[in-house]
mmCIF file of C-alpha atoms in Angstrom:
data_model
loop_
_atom_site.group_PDB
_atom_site.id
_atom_site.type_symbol
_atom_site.label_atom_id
_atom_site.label_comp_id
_atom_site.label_asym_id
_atom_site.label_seq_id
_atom_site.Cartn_x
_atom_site.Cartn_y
_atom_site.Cartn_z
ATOM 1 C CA UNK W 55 16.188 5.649 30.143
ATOM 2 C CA UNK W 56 18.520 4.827 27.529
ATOM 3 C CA UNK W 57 18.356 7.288 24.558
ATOM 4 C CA UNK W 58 19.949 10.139 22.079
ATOM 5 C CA UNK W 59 19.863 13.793 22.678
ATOM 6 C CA UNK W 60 20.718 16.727 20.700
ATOM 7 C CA UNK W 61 20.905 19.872 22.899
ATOM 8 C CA UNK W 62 20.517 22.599 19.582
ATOM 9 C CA UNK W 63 17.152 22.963 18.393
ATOM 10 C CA UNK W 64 18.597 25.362 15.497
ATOM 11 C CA UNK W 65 21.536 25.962 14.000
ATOM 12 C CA UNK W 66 22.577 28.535 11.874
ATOM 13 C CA UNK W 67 25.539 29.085 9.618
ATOM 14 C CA UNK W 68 26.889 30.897 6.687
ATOM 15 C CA UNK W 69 27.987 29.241 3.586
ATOM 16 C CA UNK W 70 31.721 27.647 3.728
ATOM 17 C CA UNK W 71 32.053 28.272 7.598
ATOM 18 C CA UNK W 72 32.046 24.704 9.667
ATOM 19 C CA UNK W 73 29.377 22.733 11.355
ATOM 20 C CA UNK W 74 28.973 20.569 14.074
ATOM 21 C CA UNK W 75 25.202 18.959 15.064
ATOM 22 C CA UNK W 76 26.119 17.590 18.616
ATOM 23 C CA UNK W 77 24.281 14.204 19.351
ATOM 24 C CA UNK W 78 24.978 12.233 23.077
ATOM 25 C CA UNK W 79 23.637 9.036 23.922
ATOM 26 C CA UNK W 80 23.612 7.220 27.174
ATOM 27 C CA UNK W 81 24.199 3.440 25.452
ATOM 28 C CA UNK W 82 26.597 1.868 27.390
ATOM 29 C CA UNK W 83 29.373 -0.193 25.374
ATOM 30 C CA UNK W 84 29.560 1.306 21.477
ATOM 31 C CA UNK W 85 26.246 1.735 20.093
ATOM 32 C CA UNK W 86 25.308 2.049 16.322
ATOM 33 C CA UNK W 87 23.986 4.796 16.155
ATOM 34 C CA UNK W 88 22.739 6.848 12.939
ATOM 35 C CA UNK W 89 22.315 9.884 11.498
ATOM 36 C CA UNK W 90 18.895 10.688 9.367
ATOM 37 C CA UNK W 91 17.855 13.810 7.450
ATOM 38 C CA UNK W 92 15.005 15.616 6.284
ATOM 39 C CA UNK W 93 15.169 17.707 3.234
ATOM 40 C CA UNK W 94 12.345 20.251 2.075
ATOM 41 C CA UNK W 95 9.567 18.811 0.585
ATOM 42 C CA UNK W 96 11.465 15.163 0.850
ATOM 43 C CA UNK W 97 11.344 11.643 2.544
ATOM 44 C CA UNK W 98 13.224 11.803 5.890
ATOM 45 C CA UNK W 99 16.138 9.684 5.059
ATOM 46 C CA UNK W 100 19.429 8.353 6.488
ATOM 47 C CA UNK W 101 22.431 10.382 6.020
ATOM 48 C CA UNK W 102 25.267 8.307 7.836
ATOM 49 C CA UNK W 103 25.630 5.260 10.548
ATOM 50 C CA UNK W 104 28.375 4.600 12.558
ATOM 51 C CA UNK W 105 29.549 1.046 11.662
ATOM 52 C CA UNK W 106 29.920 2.061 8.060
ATOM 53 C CA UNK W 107 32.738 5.014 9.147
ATOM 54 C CA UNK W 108 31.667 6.990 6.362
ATOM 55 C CA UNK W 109 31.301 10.103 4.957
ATOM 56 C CA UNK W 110 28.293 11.325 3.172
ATOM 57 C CA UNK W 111 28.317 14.599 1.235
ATOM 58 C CA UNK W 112 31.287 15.605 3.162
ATOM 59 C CA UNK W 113 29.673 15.125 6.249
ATOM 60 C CA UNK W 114 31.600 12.503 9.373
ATOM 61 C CA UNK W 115 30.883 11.122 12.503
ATOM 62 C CA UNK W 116 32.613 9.819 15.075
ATOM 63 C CA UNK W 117 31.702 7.747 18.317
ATOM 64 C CA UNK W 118 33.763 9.185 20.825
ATOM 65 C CA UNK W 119 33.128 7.202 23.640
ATOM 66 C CA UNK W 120 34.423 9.318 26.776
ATOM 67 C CA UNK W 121 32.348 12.051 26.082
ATOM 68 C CA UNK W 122 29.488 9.788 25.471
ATOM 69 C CA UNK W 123 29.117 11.782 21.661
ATOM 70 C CA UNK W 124 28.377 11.361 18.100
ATOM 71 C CA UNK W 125 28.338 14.694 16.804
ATOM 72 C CA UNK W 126 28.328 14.963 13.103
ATOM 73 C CA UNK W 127 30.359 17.271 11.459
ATOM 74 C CA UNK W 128 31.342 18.872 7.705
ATOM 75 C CA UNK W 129 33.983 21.433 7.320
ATOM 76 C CA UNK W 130 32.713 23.578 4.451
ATOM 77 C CA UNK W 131 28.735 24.112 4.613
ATOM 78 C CA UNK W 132 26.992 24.419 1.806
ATOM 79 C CA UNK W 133 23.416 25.791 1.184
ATOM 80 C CA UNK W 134 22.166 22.568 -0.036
ATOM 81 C CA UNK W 135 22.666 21.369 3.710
ATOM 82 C CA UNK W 136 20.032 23.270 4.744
ATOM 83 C CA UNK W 137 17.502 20.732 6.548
ATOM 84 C CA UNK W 138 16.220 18.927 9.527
ATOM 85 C CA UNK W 139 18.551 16.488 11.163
ATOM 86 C CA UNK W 140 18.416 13.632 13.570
ATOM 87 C CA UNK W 141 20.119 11.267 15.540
ATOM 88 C CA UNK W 142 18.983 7.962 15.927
ATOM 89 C CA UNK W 143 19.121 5.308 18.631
ATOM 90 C CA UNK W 144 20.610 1.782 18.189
ATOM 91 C CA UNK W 145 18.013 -0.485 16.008
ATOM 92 C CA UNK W 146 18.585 -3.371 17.679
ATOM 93 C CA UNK W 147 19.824 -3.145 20.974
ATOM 94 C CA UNK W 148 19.575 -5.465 23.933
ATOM 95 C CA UNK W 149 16.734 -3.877 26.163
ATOM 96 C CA UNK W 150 15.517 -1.198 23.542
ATOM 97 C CA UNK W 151 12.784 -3.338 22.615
ATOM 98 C CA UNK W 152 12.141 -1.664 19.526
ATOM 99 C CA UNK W 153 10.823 1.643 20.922
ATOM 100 C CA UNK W 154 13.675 3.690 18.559
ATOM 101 C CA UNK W 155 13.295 7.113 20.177
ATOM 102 C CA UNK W 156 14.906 9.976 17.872
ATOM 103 C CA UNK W 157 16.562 12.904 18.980
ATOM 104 C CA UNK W 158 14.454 15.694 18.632
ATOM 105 C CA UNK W 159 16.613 17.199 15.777
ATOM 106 C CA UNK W 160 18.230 19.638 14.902
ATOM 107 C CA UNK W 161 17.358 22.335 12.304
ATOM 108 C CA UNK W 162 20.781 23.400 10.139
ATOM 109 C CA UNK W 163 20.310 26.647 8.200
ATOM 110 C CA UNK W 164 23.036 27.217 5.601
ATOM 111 C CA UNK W 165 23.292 31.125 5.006
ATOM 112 C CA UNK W 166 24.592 32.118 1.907
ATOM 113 C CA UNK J 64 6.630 -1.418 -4.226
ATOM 114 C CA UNK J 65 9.763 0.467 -4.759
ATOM 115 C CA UNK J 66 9.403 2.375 -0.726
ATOM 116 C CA UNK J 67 6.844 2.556 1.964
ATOM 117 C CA UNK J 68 3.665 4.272 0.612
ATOM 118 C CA UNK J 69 1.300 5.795 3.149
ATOM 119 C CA UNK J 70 -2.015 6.899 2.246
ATOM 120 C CA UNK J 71 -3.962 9.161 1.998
ATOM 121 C CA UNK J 72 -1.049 12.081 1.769
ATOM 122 C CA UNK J 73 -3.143 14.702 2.909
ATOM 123 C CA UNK J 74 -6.414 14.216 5.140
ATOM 124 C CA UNK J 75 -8.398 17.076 6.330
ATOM 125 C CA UNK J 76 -11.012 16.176 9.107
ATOM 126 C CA UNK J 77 -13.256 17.900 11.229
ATOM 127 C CA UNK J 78 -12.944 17.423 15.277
ATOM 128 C CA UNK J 79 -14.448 14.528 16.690
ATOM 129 C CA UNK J 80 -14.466 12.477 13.728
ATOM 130 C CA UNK J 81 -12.613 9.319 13.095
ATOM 131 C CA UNK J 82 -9.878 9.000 10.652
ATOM 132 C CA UNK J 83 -7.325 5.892 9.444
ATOM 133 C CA UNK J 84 -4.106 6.323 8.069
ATOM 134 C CA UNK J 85 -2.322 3.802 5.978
ATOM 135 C CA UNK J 86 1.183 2.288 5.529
ATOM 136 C CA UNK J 87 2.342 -0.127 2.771
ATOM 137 C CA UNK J 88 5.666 -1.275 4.334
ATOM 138 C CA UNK J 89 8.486 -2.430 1.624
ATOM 139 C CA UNK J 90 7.928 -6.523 1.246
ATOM 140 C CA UNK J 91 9.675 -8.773 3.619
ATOM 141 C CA UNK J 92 10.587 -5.973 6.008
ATOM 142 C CA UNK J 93 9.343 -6.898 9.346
ATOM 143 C CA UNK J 94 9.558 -4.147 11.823
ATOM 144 C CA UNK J 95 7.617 -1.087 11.240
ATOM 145 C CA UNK J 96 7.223 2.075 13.267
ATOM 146 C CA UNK J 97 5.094 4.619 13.490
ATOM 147 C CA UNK J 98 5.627 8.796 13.941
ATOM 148 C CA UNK J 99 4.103 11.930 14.376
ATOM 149 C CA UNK J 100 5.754 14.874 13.799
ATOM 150 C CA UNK J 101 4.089 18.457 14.883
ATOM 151 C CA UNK J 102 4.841 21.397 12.727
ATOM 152 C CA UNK J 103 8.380 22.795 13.813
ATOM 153 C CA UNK J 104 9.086 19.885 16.022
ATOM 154 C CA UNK J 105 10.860 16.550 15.904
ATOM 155 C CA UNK J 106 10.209 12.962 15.593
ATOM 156 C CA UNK J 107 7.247 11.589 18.090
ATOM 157 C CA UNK J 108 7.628 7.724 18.666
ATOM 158 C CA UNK J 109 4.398 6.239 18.747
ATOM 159 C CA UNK J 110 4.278 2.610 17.941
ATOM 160 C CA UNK J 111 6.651 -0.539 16.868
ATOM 161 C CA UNK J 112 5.149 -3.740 14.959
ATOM 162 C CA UNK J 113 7.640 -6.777 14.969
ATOM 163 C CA UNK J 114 5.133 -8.673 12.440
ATOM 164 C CA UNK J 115 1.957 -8.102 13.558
ATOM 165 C CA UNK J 116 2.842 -7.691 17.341
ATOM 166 C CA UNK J 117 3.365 -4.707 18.809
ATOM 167 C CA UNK J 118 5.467 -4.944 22.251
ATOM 168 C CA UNK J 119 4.445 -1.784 23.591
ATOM 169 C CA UNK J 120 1.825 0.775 23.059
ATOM 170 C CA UNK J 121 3.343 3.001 25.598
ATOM 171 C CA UNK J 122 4.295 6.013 22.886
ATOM 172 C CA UNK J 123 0.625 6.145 21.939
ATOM 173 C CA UNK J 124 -0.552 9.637 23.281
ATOM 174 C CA UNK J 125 -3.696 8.747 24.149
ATOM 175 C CA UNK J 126 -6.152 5.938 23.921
ATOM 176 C CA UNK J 127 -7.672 7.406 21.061
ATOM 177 C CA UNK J 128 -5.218 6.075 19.153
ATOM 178 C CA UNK J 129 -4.666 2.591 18.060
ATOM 179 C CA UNK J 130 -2.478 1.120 15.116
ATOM 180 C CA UNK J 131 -2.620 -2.811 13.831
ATOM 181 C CA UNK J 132 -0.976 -4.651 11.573
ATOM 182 C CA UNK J 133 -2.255 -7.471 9.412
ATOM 183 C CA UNK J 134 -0.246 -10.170 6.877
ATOM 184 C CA UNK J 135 3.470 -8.917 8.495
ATOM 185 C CA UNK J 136 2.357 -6.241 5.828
ATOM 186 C CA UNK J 137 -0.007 -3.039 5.703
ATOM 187 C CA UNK J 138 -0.605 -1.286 8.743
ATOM 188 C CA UNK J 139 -3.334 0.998 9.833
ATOM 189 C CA UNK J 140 -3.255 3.921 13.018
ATOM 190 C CA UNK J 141 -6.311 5.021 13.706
ATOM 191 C CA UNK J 142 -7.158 8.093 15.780
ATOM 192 C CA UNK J 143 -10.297 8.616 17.007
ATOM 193 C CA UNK J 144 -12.697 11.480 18.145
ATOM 194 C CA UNK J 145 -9.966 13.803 16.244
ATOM 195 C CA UNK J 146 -8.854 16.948 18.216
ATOM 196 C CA UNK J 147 -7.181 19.889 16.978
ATOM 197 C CA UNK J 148 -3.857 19.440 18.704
ATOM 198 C CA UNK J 149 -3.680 15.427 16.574
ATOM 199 C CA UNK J 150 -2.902 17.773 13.017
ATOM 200 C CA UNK J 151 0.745 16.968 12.393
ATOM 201 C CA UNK J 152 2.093 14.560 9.905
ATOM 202 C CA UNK J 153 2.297 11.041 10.448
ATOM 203 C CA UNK J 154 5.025 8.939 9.420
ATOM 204 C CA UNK J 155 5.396 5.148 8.982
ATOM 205 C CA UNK J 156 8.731 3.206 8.986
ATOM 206 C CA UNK J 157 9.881 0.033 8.190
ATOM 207 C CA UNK J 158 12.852 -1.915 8.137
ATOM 208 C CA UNK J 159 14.362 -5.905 8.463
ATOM 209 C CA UNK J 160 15.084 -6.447 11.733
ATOM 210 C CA UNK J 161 18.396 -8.880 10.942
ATOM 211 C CA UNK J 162 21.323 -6.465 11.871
ATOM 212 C CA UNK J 163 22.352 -3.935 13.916
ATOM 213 C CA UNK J 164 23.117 -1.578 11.237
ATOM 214 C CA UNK J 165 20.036 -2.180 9.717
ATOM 215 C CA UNK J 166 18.100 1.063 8.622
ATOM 216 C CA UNK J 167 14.527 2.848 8.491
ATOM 217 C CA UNK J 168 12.790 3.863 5.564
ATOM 218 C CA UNK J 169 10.264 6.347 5.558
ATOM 219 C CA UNK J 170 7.318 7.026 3.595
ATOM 220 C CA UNK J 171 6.643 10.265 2.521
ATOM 221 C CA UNK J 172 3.692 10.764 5.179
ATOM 222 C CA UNK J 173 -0.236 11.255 5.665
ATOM 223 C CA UNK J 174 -0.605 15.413 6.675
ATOM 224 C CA UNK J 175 -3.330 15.570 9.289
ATOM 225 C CA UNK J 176 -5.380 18.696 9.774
ATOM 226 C CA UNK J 177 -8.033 18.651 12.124
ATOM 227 C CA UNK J 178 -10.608 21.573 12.031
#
């Protein structure tokens, strides 16, 4: 089946040191995928997608397509990054049918 | 309404009775999903609307669950005969299906505790 995973379960870091939350999907082609977080006490939320090449509070991700990846990386951690994060499936791919199966996220913990 | 409101945001229940759990999806946004999510773990699909159809009911965990959906609007899962392993909170989603970089909202969930 077609989906996202993300192989760390938890992630720990200290404070300015670099991070990388590894996503891989089995799409074929160049999906859209997205990025979502979840904040203490907060809404989950979405962080970044890939057709908008953007970076949100410092934070990128690229498709790379030959290793099948969309890991989402920062170079300077910061505390406040502390949260829950997931990677999300194409919303409206051929054959997905709506069924938008998450990755089963990743908890980041920002040390100070 | 400004996001997707679920109600109520906490519901305590003893096993083996029935409980429903509300989303108000943001107007005009006609796809809405439903999650559970146990304590610790990640995102558990359950269920997709597309207006008030749902495609499949496959991520359902059991068929003491059922969800509907009324006026392309409000949306109700029901879980029935509650058992202790159904506390977790449940999350409702919505979106406009128009685009492929469309994206989810979330409400800020219904916390389930069965006793």
């Amino acid at each position: 089946a077609q989906r996202v995973t993300q192989p760390e379960k938890l992630l720990s870091v200290f404070k300015g040191a670099p991070v990388e939350l590894k996503c891989n999907y089995s799409y074929s082609g160049s999906p859209e995928l997205f990025w979502y977080v979840q904040y203490s006490r907060q809404r989950l939320q979405l962080l970044l997608r890939h057709i908008s090449r953007e970076s949100i509070k410092g934070f990128t991700a690229d498709l790379n397509k030959g290793e099948t990846s969309f890991h989402l990386k920062k170079p300077f951690a910061q505390e406040e990054d502390s949260a829950m994060y997931y990677c999300a499936p194409p919303m409206n791919y051929g054959g997905s049918q709506g069924n938008l199966i998450f990755g089963k996220g990743t908890k980041l913990s920002v040390k100070p | 309404g400004a996001g997707v409101s679920q109600s109520p945001s906490n519901k305590v229940t003893e096993k083996g009775k029935d409980v429903e759990l509300r989303c108000d999806p943001i107007s005009g946004h006609t796809a809405l999903y439903w999650y559970r999510q146990r304590l610790g773990q990640g995102l558990e699909f359950l269920i997709y609307f597309q207006g008030n159809s749902a495609p499949d009911k496959s991520g359902l965990p059991s068929d003491r669950f059922s969800a509907e959906r009324t006026g392309e609007s409000v949306s109700t899962l029901t879980i029935q005969r509650t058992q202790q392993e159904d506390s977790a909170v449940y999350l409702c989603a919505s979106s406009w299906r128009g685009s492929r970089e469309e994206k989810l909202f979330f409400g800020s969930g219904t916390q389930l505790s069965v006793l």
